[in-house]
PDB file of C-alpha atoms in Angstrom:
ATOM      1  CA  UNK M   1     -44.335 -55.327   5.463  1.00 75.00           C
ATOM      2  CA  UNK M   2     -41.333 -53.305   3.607  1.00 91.00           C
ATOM      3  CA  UNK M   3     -40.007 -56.116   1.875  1.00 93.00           C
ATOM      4  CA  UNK M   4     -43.874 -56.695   0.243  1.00 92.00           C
ATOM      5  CA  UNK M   5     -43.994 -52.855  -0.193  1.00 92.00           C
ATOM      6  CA  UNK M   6     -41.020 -53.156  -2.381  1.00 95.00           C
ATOM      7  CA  UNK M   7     -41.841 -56.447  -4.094  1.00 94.00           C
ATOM      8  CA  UNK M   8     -45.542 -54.437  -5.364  1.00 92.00           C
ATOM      9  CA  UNK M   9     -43.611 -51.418  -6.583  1.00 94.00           C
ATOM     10  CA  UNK M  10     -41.157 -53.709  -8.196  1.00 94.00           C
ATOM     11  CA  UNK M  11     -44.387 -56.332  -9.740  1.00 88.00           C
ATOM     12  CA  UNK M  12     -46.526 -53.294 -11.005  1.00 89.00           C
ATOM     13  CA  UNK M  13     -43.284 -51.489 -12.533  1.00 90.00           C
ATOM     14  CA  UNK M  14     -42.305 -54.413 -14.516  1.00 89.00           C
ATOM     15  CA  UNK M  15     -46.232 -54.407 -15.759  1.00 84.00           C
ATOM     16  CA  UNK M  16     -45.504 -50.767 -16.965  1.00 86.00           C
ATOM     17  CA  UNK M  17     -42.773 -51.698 -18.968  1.00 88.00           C
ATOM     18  CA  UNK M  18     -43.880 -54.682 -20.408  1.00 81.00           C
ATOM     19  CA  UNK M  19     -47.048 -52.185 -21.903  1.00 80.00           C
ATOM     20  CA  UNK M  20     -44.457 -49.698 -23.131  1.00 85.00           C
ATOM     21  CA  UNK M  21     -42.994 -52.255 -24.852  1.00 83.00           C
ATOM     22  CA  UNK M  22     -45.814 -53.690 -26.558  1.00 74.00           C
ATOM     23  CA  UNK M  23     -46.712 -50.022 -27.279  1.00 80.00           C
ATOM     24  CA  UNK M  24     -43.072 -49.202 -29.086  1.00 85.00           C
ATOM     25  CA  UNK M  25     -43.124 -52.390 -30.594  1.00 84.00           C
ATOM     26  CA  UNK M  26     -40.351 -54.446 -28.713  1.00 88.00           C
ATOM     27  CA  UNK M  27     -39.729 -57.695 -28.857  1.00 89.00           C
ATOM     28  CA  UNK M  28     -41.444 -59.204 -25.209  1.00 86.00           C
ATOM     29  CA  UNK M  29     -39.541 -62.426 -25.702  1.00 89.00           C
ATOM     30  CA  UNK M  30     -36.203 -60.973 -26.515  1.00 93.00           C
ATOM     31  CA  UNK M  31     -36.665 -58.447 -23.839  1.00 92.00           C
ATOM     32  CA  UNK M  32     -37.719 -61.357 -20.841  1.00 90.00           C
ATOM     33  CA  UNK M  33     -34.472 -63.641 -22.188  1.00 94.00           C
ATOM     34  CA  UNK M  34     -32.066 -60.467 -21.379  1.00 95.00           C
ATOM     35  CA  UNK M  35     -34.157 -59.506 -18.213  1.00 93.00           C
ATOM     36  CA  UNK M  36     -32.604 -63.209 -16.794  1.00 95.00           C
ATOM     37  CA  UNK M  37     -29.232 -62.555 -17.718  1.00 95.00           C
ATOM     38  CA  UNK M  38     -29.331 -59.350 -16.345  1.00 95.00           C
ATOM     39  CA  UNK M  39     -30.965 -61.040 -13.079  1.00 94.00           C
ATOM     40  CA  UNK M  40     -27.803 -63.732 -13.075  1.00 94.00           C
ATOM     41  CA  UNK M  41     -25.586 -60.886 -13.347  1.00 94.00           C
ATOM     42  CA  UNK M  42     -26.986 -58.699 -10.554  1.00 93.00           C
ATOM     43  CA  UNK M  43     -27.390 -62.372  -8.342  1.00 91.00           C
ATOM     44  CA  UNK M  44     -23.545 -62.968  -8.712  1.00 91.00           C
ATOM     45  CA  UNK M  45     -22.538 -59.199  -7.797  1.00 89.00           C
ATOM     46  CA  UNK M  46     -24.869 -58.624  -4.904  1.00 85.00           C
ATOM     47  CA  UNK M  47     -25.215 -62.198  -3.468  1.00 83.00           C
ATOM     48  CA  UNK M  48     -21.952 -63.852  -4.594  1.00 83.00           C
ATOM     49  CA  UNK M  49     -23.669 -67.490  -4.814  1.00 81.00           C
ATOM     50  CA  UNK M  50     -21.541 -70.063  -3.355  1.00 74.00           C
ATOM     51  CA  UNK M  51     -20.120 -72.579  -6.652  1.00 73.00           C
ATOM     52  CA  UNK M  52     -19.793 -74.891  -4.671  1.00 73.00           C
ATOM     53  CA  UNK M  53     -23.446 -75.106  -4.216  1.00 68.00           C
ATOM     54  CA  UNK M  54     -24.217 -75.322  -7.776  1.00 72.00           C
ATOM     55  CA  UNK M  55     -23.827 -79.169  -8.255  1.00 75.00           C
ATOM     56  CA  UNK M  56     -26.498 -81.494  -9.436  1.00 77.00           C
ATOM     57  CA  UNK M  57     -27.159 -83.105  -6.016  1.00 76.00           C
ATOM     58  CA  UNK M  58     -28.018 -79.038  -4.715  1.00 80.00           C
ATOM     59  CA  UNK M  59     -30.569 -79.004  -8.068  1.00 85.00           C
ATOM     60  CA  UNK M  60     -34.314 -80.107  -6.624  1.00 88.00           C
ATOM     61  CA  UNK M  61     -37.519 -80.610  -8.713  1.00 91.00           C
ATOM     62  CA  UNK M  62     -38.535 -76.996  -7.394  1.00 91.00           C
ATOM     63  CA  UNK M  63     -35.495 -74.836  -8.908  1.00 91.00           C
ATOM     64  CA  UNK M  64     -36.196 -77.035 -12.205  1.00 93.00           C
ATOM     65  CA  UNK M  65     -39.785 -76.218 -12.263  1.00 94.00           C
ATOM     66  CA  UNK M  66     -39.163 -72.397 -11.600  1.00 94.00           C
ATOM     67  CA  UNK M  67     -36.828 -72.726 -14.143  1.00 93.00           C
ATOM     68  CA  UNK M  68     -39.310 -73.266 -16.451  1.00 94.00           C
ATOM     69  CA  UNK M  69     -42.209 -72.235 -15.575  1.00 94.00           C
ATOM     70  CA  UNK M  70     -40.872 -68.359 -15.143  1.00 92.00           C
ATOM     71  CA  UNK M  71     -40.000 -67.838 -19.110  1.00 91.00           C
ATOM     72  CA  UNK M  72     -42.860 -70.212 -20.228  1.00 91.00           C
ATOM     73  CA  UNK M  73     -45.572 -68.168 -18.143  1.00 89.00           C
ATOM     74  CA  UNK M  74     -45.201 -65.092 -20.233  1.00 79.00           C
ATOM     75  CA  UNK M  75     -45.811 -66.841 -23.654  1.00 81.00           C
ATOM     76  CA  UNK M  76     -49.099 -68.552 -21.882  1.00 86.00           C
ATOM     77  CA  UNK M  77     -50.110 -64.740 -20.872  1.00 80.00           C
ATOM     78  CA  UNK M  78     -49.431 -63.495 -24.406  1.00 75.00           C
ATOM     79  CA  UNK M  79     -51.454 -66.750 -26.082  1.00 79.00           C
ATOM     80  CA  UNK M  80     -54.697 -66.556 -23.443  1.00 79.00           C
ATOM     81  CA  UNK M  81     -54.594 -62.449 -24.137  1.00 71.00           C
ATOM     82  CA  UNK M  82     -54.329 -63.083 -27.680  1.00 71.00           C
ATOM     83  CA  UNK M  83     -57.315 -65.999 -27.667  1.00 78.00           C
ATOM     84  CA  UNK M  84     -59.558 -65.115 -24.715  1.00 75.00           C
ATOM     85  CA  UNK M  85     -58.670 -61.168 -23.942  1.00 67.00           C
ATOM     86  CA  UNK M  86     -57.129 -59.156 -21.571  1.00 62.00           C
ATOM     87  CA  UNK M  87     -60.051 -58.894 -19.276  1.00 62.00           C
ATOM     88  CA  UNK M  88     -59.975 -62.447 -18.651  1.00 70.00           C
ATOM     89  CA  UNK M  89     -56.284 -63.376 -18.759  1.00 74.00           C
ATOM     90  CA  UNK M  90     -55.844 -60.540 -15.694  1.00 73.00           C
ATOM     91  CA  UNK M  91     -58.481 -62.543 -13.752  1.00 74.00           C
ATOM     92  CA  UNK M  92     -56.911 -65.710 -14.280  1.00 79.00           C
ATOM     93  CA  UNK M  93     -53.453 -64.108 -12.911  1.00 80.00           C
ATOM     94  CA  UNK M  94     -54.964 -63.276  -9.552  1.00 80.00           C
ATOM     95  CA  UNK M  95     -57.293 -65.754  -9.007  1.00 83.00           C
ATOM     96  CA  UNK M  96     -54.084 -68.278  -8.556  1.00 87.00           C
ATOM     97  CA  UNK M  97     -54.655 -66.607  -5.210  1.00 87.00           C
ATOM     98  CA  UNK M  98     -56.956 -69.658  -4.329  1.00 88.00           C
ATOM     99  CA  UNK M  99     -54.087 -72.254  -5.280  1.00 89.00           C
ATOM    100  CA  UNK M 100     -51.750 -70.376  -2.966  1.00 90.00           C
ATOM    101  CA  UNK M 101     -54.155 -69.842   0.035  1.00 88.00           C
ATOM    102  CA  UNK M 102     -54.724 -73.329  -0.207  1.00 87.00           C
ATOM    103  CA  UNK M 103     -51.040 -74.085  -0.124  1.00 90.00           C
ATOM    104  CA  UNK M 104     -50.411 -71.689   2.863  1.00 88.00           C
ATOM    105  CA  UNK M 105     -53.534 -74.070   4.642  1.00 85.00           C
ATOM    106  CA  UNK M 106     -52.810 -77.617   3.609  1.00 87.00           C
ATOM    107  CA  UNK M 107     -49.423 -78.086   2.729  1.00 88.00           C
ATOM    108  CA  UNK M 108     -48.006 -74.830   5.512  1.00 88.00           C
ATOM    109  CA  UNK M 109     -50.290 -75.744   8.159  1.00 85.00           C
ATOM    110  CA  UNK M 110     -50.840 -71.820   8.844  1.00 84.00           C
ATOM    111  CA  UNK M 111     -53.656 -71.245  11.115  1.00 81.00           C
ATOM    112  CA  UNK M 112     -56.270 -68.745  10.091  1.00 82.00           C
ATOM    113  CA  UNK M 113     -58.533 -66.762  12.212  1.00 84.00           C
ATOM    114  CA  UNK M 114     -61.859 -65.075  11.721  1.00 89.00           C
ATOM    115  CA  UNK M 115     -60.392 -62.014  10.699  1.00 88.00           C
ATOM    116  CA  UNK M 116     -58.088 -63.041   8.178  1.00 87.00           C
ATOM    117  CA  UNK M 117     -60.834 -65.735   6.653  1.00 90.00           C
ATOM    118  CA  UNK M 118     -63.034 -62.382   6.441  1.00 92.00           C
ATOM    119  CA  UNK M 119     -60.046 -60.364   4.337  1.00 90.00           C
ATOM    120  CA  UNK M 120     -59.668 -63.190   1.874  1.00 90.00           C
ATOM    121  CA  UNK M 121     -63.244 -63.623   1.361  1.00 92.00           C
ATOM    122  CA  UNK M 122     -63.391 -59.825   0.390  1.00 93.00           C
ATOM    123  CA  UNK M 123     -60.179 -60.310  -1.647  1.00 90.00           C
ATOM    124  CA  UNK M 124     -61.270 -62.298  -3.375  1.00 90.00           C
ATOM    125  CA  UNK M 125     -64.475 -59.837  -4.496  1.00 91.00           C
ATOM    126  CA  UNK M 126     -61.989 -57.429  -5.049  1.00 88.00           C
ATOM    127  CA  UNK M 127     -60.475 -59.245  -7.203  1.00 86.00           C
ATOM    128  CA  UNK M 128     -63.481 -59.673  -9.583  1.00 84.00           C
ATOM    129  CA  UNK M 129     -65.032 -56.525  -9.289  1.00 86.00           C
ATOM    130  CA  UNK M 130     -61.633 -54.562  -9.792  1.00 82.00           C
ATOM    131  CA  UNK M 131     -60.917 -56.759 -13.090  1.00 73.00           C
ATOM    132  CA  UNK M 132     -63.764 -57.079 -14.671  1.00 73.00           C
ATOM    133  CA  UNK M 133     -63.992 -55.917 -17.809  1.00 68.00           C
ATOM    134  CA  UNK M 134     -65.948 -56.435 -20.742  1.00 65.00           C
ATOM    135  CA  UNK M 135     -64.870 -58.112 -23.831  1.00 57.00           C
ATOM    136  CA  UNK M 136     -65.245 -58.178 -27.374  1.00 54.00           C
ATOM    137  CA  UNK M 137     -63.119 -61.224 -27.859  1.00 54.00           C
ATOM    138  CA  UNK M 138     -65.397 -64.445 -29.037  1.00 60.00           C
ATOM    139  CA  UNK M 139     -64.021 -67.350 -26.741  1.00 58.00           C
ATOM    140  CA  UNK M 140     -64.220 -71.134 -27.815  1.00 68.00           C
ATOM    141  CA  UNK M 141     -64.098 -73.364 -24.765  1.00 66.00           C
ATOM    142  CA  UNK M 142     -60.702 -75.187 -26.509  1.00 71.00           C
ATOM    143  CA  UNK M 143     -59.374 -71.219 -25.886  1.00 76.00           C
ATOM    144  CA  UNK M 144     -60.232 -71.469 -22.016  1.00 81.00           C
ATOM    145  CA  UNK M 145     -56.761 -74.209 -21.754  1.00 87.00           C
ATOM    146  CA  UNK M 146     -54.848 -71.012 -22.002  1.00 85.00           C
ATOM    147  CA  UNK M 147     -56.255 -68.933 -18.854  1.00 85.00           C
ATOM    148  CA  UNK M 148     -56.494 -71.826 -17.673  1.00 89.00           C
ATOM    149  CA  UNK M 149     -52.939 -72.488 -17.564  1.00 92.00           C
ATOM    150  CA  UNK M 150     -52.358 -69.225 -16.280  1.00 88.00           C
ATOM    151  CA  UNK M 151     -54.389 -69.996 -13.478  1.00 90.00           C
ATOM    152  CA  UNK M 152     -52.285 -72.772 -12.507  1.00 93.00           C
ATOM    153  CA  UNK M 153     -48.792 -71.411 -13.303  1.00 93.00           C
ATOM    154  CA  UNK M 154     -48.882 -68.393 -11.147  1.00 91.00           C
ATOM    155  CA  UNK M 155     -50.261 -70.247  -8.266  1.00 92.00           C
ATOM    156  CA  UNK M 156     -47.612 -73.096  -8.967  1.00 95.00           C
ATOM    157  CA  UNK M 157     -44.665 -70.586  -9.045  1.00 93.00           C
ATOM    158  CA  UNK M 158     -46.135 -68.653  -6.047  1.00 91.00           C
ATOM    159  CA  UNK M 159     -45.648 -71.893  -3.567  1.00 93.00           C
ATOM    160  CA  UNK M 160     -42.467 -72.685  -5.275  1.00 93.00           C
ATOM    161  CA  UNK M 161     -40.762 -69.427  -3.849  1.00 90.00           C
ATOM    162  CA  UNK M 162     -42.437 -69.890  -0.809  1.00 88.00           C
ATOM    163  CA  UNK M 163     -40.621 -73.311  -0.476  1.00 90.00           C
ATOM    164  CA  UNK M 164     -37.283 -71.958  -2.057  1.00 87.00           C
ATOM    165  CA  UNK M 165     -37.366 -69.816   1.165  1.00 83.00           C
ATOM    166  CA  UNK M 166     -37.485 -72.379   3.483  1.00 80.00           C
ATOM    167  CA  UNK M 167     -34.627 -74.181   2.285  1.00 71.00           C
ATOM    168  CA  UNK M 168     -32.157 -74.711   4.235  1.00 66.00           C
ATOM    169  CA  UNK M 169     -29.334 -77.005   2.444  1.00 72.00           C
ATOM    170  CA  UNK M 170     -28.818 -74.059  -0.233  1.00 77.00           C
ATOM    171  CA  UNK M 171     -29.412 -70.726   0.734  1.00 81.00           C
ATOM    172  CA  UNK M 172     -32.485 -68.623  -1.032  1.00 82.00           C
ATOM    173  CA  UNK M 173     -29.806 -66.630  -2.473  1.00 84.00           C
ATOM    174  CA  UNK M 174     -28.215 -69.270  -4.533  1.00 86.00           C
ATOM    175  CA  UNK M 175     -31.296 -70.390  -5.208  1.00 87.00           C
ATOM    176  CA  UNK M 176     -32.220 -67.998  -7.213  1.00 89.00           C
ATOM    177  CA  UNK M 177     -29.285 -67.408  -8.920  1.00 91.00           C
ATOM    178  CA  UNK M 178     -30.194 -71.100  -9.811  1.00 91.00           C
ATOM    179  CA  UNK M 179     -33.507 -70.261 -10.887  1.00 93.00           C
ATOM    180  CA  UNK M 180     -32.265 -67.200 -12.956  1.00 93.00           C
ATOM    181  CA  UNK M 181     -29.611 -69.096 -14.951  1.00 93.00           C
ATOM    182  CA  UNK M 182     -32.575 -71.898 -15.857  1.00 94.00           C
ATOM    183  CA  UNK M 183     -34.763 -69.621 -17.131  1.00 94.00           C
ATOM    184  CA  UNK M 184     -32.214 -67.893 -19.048  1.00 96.00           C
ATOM    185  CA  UNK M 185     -31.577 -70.800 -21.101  1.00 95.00           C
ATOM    186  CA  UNK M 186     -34.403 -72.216 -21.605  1.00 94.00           C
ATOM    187  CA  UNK M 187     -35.443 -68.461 -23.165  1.00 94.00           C
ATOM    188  CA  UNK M 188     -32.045 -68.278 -25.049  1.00 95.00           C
ATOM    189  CA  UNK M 189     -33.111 -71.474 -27.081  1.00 95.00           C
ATOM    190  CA  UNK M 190     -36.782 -70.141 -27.621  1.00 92.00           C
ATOM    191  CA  UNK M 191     -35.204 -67.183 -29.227  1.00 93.00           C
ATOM    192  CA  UNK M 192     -32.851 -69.147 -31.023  1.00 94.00           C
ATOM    193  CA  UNK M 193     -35.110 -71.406 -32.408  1.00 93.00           C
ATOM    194  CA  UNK M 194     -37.456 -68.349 -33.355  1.00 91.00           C
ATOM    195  CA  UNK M 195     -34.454 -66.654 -35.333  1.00 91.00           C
ATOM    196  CA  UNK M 196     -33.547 -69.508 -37.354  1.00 93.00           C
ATOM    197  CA  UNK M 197     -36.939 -70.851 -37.957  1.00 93.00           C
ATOM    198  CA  UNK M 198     -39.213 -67.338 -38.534  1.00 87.00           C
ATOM    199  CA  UNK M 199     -35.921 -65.372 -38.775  1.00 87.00           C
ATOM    200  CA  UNK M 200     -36.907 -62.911 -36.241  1.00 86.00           C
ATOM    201  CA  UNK M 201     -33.540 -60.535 -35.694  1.00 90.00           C
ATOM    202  CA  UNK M 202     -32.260 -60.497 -32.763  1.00 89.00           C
ATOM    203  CA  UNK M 203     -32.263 -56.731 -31.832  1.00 91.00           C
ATOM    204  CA  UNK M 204     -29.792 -53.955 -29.244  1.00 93.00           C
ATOM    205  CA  UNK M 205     -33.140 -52.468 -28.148  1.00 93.00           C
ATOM    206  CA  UNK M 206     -34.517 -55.364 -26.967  1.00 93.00           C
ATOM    207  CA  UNK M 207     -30.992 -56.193 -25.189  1.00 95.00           C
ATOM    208  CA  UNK M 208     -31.177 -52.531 -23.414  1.00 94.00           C
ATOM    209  CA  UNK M 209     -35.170 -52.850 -22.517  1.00 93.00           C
ATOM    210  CA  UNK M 210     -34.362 -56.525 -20.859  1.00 93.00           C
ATOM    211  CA  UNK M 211     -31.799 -55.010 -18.653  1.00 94.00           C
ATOM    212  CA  UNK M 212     -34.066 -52.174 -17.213  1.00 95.00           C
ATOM    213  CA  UNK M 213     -36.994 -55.020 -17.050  1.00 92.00           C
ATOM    214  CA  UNK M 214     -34.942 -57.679 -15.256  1.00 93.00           C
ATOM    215  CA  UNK M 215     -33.635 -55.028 -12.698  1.00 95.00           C
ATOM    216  CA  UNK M 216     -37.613 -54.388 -11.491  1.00 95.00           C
ATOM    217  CA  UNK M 217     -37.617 -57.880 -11.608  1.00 92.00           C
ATOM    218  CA  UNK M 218     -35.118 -59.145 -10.077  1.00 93.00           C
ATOM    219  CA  UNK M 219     -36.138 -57.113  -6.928  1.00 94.00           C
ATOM    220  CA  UNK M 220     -39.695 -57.991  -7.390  1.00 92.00           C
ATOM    221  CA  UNK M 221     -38.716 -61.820  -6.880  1.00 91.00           C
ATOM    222  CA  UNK M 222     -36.074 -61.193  -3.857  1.00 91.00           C
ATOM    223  CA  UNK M 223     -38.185 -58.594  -1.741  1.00 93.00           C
ATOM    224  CA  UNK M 224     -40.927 -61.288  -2.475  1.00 92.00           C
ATOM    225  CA  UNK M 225     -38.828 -63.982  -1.362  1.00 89.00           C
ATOM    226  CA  UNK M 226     -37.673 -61.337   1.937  1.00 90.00           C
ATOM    227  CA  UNK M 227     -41.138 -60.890   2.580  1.00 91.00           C
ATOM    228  CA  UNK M 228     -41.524 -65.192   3.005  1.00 89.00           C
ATOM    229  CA  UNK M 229     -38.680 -64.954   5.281  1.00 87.00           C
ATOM    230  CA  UNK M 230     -39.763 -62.440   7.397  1.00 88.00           C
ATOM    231  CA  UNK M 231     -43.397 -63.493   7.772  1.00 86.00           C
ATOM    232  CA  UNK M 232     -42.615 -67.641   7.682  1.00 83.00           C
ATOM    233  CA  UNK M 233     -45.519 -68.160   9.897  1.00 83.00           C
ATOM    234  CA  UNK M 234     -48.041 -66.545   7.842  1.00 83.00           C
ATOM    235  CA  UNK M 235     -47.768 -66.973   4.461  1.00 89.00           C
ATOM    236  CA  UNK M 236     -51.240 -66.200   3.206  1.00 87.00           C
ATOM    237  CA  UNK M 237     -50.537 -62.286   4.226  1.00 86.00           C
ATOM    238  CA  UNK M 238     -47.591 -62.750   1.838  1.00 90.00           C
ATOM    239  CA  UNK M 239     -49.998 -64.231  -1.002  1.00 90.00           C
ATOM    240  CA  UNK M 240     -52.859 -62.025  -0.498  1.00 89.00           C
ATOM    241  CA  UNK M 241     -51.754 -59.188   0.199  1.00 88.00           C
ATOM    242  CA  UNK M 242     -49.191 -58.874  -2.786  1.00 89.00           C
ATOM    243  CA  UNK M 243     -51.874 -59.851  -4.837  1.00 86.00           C
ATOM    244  CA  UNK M 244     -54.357 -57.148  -3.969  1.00 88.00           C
ATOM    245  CA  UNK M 245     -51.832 -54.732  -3.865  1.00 88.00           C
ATOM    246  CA  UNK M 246     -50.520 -54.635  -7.049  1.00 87.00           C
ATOM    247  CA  UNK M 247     -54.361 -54.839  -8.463  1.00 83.00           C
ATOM    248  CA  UNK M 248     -54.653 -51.449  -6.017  1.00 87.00           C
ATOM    249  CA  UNK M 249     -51.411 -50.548  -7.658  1.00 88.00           C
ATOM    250  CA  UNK M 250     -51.553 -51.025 -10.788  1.00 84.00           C
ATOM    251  CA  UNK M 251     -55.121 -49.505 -11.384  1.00 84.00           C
ATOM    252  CA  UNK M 252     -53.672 -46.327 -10.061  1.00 87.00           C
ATOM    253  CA  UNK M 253     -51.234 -46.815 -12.502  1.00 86.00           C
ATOM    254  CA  UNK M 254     -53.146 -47.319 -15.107  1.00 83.00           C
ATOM    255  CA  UNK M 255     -55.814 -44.154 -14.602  1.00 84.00           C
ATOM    256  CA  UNK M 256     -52.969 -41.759 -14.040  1.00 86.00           C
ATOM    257  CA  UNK M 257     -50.591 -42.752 -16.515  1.00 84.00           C
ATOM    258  CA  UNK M 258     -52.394 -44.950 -19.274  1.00 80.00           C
ATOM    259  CA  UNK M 259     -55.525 -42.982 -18.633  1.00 82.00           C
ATOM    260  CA  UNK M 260     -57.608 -45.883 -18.784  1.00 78.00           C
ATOM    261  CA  UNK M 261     -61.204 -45.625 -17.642  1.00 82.00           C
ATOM    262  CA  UNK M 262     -63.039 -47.580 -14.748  1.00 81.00           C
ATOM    263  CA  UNK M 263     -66.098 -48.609 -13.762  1.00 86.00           C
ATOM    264  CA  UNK M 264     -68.207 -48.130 -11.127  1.00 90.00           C
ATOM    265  CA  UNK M 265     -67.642 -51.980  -9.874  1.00 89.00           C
ATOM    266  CA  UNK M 266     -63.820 -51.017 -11.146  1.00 87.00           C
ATOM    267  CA  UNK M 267     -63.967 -48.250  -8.149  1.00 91.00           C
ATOM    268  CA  UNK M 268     -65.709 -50.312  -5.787  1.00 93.00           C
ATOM    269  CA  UNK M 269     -63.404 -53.551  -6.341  1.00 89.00           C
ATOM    270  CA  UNK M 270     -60.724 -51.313  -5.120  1.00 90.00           C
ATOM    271  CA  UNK M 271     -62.189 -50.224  -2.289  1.00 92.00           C
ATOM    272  CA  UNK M 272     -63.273 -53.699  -1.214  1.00 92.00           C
ATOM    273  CA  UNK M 273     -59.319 -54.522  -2.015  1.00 90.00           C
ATOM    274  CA  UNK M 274     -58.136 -51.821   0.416  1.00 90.00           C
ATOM    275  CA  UNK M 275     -60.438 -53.535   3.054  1.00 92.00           C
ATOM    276  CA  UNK M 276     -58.935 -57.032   2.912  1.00 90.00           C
ATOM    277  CA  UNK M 277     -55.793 -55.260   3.146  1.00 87.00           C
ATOM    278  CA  UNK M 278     -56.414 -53.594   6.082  1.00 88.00           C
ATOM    279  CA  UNK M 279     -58.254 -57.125   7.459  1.00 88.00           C
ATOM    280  CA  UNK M 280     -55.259 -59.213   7.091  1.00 85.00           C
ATOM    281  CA  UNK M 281     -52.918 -57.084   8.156  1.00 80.00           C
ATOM    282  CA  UNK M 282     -54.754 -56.656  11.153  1.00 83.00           C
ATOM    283  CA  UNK M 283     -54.930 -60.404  11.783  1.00 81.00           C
ATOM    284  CA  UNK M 284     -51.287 -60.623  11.167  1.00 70.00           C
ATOM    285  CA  UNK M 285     -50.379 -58.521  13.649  1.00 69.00           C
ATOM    286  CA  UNK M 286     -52.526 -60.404  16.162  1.00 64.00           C
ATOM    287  CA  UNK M 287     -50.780 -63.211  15.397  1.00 52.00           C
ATOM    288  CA  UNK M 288     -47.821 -61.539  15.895  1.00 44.00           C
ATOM    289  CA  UNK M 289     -48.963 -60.137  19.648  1.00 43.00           C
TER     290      UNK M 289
END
């Protein structure tokens, strides 16, 4: 359970930042195109990737769709909090839950027991108690594609490191060096295309605030990938309880340093998020007896 320990404090971190730097005004696409670079960097020094490995034949359909679904997922967060709110948009984010329970079931063949079916049911409460908010943002139903996709790419990308850990041709080290130097280019010609066709100026802040972001995440993505390895056999704990535990997190977060103000449902979705916790990991370490 370390490994997911780190990968929450790493996850709710990069959250912080990424409000800081809406708050002072810094470029959030700039910043994510640096964060990969800086991620490629610290891959090559700490894992030391293999070339060899990095052929065309070594390249599967899941490294390309991490590729580009990890830069394209923050400009479909930024469009469904622009068009449907922020309310919303979170509960979108952490209902992909359901695509990645279902994953761990169907495609995993993980066995669940009473217990752990009990946890997720709650989790799931938690999850819509502890974000709901309410919003002043008039939604048209066209504006629901964009949660929508949010949905779909977080529970897409969630799977996809699940299988990247399984591999066993390239190791999950070089696979996400892989991953990072995708990403990184795809983002690179976003924000090339964006300063010749709005001239937006590419800025040194936003260099400096993408190396501190991709540092958080960077080890938000390899203790998360750790925590696969370690717990192969039950990948829903891995799924669920990440998820609830940066909500638990991150609301903590929020009250103490954004001062931001909860409900009573806020309170009790947190409580009720605490409780699947404690359920799954309980029925993990059955499993594990």
């Amino acid at each position: 359970m370390i490994y997911l320990v780190l990968s929450i404090i790493c996850s709710v971190t990069v959250g912080v930042l990424l409000k800081l730097a809406k708050r002072y005004q810094i470029s959030i696409v700039q910043a994510i195109t640096w964060n990969y670079l800086f991620a490629i960097c610290l891959s090559a020094l700490f894992f030391r990737p293999a070339m060899q490995d990095l052929t065309i034949k070594t390249i599967s359909p899941i490294h390309i769709t991490l590729g580009l679904l990890l830069p394209s997922i923050f400009l479909f967060l930024a469009l469904s909090v622009q068009k449907t709110g922020l309310a919303r948009t979170d509960i979108a984010q952490r209902l992909s839950l359901f695509i990645s329970l279902s994953a761990a079931y169907f495609i995993f063949k993980e066995e669940y027991t009473l217990l752990k079916y009990w946890g997720i049911a709650i989790g799931f409460l938690a999850i819509i108690f502890t974000l709901y908010r309410k919003s002043d943002v008039q939604v048209n139903y066209t504006n629901w594609l964009y949660p929508l996709l949010v949905f779909i790419g977080f529970g897409i990308i969630d799977v996809c490191f699940k299988l990247i850990s399984q591999q066993n041709p390239v190791p999950y080290t070089t696979s996400l060096f892989m991953v990072f130097c995708m990403a990184f280019v795809i983002s690179l010609i976003y924000i090339i295309y964006l300063a010749i066709t709005k001239k937006t100026p590419l800025q040194l802040v936003n260099f400096v605030c993408g190396c501190v972001l991709g540092l958080f995440n960077f080890g938000n993505i390899l203790f998360y990938m750790k925590a696969h390895r370690a717990m192969s056999n039950e990948p829903s704990t891995v799924f669920a309880a990440m998820n609830l535990g940066v909500i638990i997190s991150g609301s903590i977060v929020g009250i103490f340093l954004f001062k931001e103000k909860l409900s009573k449902l806020n309170y009790l979705g947190l409580a009720l998020a605490l409780l699947a916790i404690i359920l799954i990991t309980l029925a993990q370490l059955n499993v594990v007896r």
